[in-house]
Coordinates of C-alpha atoms in Angstrom, one line a residue:
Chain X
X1 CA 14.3 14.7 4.9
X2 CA 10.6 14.8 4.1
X3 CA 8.6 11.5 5.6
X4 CA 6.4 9.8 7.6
X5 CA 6.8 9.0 11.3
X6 CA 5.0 6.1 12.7
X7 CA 4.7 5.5 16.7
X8 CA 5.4 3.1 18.1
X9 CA 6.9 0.3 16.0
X10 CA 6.1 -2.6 18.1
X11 CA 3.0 -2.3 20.4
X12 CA 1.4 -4.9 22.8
X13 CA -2.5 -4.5 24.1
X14 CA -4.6 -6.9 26.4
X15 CA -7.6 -7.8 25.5
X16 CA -10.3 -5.0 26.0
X17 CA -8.0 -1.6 26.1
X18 CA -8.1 1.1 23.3
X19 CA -4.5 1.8 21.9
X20 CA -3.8 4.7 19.7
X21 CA -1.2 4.5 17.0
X22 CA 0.8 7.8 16.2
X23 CA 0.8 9.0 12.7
X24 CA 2.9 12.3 11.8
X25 CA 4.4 13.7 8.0
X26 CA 6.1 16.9 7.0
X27 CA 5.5 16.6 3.3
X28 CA 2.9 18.9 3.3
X29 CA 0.2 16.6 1.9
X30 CA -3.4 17.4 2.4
X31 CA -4.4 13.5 2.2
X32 CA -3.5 10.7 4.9
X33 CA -4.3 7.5 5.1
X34 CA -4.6 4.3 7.7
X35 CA -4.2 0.5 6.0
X36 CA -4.3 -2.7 7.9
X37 CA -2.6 -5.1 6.5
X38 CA -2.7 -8.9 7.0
X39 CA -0.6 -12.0 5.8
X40 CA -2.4 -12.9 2.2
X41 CA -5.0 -10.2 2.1
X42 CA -2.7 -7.0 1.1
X43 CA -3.9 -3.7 2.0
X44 CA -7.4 -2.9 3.4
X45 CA -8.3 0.7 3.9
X46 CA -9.3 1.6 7.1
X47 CA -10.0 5.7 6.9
X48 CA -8.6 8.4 5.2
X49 CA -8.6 12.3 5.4
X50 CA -8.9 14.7 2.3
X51 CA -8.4 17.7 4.6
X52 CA -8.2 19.1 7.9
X53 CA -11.0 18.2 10.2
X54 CA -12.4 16.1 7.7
X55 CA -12.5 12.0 7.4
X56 CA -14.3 9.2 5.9
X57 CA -14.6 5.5 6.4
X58 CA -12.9 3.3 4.2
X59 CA -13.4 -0.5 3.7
X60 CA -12.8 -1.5 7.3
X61 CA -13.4 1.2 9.7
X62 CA -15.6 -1.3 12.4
X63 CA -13.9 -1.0 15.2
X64 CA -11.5 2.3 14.8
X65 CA -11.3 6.0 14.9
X66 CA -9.3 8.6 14.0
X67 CA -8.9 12.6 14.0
X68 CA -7.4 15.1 11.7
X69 CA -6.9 17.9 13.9
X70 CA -3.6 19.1 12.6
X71 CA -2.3 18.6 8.9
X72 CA 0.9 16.5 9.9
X73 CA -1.4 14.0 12.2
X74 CA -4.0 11.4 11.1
X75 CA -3.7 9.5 14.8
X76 CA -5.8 5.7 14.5
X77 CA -7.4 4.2 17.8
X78 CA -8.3 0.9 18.1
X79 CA -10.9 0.1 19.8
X80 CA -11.7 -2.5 22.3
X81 CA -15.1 -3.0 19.3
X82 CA -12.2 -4.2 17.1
X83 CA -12.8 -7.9 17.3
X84 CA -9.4 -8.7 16.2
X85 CA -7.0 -6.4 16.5
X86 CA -3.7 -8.3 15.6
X87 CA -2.3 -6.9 12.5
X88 CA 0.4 -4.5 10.7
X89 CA -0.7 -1.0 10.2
X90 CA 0.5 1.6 7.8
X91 CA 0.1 5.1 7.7
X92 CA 0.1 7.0 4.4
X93 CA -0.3 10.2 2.4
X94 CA -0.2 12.0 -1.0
X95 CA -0.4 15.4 -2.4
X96 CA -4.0 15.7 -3.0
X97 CA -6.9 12.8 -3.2
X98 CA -8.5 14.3 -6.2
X99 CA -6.0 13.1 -8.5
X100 CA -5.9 9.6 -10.1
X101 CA -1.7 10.2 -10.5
X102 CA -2.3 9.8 -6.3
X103 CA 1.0 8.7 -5.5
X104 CA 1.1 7.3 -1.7
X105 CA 4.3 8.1 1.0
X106 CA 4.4 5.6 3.2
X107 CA 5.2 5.1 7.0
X108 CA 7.4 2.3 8.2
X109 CA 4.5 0.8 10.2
X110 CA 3.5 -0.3 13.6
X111 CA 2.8 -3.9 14.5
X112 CA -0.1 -4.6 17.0
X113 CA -0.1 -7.8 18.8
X114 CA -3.2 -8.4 21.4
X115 CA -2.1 -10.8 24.1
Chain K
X1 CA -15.2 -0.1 -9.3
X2 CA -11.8 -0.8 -9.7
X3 CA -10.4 -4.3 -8.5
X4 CA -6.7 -5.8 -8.9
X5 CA -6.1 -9.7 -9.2
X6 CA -2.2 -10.7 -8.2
X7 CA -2.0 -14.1 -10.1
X8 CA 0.6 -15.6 -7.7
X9 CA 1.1 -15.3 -4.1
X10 CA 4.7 -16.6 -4.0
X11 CA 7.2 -16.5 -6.6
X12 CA 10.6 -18.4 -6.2
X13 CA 13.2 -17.9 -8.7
X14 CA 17.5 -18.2 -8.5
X15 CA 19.6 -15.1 -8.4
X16 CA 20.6 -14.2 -11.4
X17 CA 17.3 -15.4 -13.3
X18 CA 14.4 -13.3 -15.1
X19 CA 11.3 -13.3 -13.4
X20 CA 7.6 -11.7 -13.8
X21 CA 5.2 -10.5 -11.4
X22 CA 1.8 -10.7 -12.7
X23 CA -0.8 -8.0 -12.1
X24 CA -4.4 -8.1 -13.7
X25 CA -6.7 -5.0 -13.1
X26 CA -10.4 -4.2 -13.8
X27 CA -12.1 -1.0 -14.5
X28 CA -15.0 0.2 -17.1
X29 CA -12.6 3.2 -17.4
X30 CA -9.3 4.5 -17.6
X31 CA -6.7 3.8 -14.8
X32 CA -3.6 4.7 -13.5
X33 CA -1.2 1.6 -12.6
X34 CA 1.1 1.6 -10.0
X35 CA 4.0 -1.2 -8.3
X36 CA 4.8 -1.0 -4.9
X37 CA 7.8 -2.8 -2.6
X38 CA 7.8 -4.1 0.7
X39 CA 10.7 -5.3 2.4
X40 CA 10.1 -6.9 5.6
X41 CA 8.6 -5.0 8.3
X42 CA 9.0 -2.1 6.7
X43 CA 6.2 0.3 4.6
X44 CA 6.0 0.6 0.9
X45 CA 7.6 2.2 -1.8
X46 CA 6.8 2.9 -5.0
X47 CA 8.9 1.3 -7.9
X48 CA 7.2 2.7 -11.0
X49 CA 3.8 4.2 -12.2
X50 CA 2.0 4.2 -15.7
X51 CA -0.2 7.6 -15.8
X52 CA 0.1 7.8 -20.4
X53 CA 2.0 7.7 -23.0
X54 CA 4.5 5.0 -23.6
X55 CA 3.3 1.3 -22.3
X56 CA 6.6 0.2 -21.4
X57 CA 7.7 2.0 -18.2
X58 CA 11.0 2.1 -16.5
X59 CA 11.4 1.9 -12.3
X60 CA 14.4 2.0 -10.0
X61 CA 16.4 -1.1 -9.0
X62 CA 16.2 -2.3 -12.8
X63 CA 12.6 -2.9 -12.9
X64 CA 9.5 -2.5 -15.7
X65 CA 6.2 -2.8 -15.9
X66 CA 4.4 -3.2 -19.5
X67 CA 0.7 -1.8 -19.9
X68 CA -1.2 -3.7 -22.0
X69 CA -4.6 -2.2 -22.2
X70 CA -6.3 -5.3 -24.2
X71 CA -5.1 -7.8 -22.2
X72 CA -5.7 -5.2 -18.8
X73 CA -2.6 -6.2 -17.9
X74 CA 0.1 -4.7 -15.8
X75 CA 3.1 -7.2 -15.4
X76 CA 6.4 -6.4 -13.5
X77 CA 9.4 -7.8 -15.0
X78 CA 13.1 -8.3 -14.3
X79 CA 16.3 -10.0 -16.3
X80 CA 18.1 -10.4 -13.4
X81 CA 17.6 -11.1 -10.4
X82 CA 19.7 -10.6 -7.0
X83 CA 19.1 -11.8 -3.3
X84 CA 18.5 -7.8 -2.3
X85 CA 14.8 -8.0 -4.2
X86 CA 13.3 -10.6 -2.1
X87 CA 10.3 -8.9 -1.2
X88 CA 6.4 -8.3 -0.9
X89 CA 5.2 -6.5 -4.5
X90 CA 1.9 -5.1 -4.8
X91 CA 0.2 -4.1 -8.3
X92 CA -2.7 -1.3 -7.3
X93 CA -4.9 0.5 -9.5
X94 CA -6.6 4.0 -9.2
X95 CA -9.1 5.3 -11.6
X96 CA -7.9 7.6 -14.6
X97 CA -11.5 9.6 -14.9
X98 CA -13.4 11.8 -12.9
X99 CA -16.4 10.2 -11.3
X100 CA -14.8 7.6 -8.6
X101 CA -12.6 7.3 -6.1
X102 CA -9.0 8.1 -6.4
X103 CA -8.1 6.3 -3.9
X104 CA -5.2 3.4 -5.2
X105 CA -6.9 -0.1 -4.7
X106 CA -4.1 -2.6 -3.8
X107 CA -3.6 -6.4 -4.9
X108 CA -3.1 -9.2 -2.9
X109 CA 0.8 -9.0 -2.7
X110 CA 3.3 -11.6 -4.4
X111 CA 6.0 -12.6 -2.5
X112 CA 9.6 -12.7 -4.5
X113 CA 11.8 -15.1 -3.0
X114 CA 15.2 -15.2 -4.5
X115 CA 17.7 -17.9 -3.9
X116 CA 21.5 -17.9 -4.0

C-alpha cells in the first residue's frame, strides 16, 4: 500500500545536537510537507517542497532545514538554533500544490523530546 | 489570507449522543473546506472535503459537514456517537481561486471526548 513513512517514532536529543527526522512516500506526489504541531496550537507549517530540489519556508522555519533531493524524501533537521525543539512533527504530501482540491497524506509522526 | 477559527477546544458528549464540531473560516474569496482526524499519536486523515456543488457533504465513519457560505461556516456533525471517535478534529481551509497559496491552513483542533 501507498503511504508515508516517518523515522523514527520516538526520538530523544540533548540540548545543543542537530537531529534529522526521516521522511519517505511512494504516492508519487510532487508536493511534501513538514508541520509541527503543539498541544492547543494545531498545525504550524514549517517548509514545504513543490518539486524536486526546490523548497520554501513556511510559517516556522527558524531554526530547521530540509532537502528535496529525491521525490520520495523531504528529510527535516533540527537545529541546535531551534530554541525549543519539543514537539510532534508530521510529514505530509499531495498530488500537486497548485491546486486548491490539495488533499494532504499524512505520516504517522515522530515525537521529539529534548532532555 | 485565509484563517480558520475552531470555536471549542474540548468537546465532551455521552456515547450514543449527537454532537457538532464547529469550524469558522475567513477568506475574501472562494475556498475549499476540509475535516481532518487525529487519533492519538498518530497523523491525520481526512474525513470529508467540500470542493462545489451540494453544501451538505457526506464523510466516512457516519460523519457531515454542512457549508454555509453566509454564515462562513463549516460545522462537522454526528447523531450518534461511539467511544471509537474520541479524537483531535481539525477544520482547514485552502483557497478556491488562483492568486494565493494552496496550501490548507489548519484550525486549532477540538478535542472529542466521548463517554461510555
Amino acid at each position: 500500500d501507498g503511504g508515508i513513512t516517518q523515522s523514527p517514532k520516538y526520538l530523544f536529543r540533548k540540548e545543543g545536537q542537530n537531529v534529522t527526522l526521516s521522511c519517505e512516500q511512494n504516492l508519487n506526489h510532487d508536493a511534501m510537507y513538514w508541520y509541527r504541531q503543539d498541544p492547543g496550537q494545531g498545525l504550524r507549517l514549517i517548509y514545504y517542497s513543490q518539486i524536486v530540489n526546490d523548497f520554501q519556508k513556511g510559517d516556522i522555519a527558524e531554526g530547521y532545514s530540509v532537502s528535496r533531493e529525491k521525490k520520495e524524501s523531504f528529510p527535516l533537521t533540527v537545529t541546535s538554533a531551534q530554541k525549543n525543539p519539543t514537539a510532534f512533527y508530521l510529514c505530509a504530501s499531495s498530488i500537486d500544490i497548485g491546486i486548491g482540491a490539495n488533499v494532504l497524506t499524512f505520516g504517522a509522526g515522530s515525537r521529539l523530546t529534548v532532555l | 489570507a485565509q484563517s480558520v477559527t475552531q470555536l471549542d477546544s474540548q468537546v465532551p458528549v455521552f456515547e450514543e449522543a449527537p454532537v457538532e464540531l464547529r469550524c469558522n473560516y475567513s477568506s475574501s474569496v472562494s475556498v475549499y473546506l476540509f475535516w481532518y482526524v487525529q487519533y492519538p499519536n498518530q497523523g491525520l486523515q481526512l474525513l470529508l472535503k467540500y470542493l462545489s456543488g451540494s453544501t451538505l457533504v457526506k464523510g466516512i465513519n457516519g460523519f457531515e459537514a454542512e457549508f454555509n457560505k453566509s454564515q462562513t461556516s463549516f460545522h462537522l456533525r454526528k447523531p450518534s456517537v461511539h467511544i471509537s471517535d474520541t479524537a483531535e478534529y481539525f477544520c482547514a481551509v485552502s483557497l478556491g481561486a488562483s492568486g494565493g497559496s494552496y496550501i490548507p491552513t489548519f484550525g486549532r483542533g477540538t478535542s472529542l471526548i466521548v463517554h461510555p
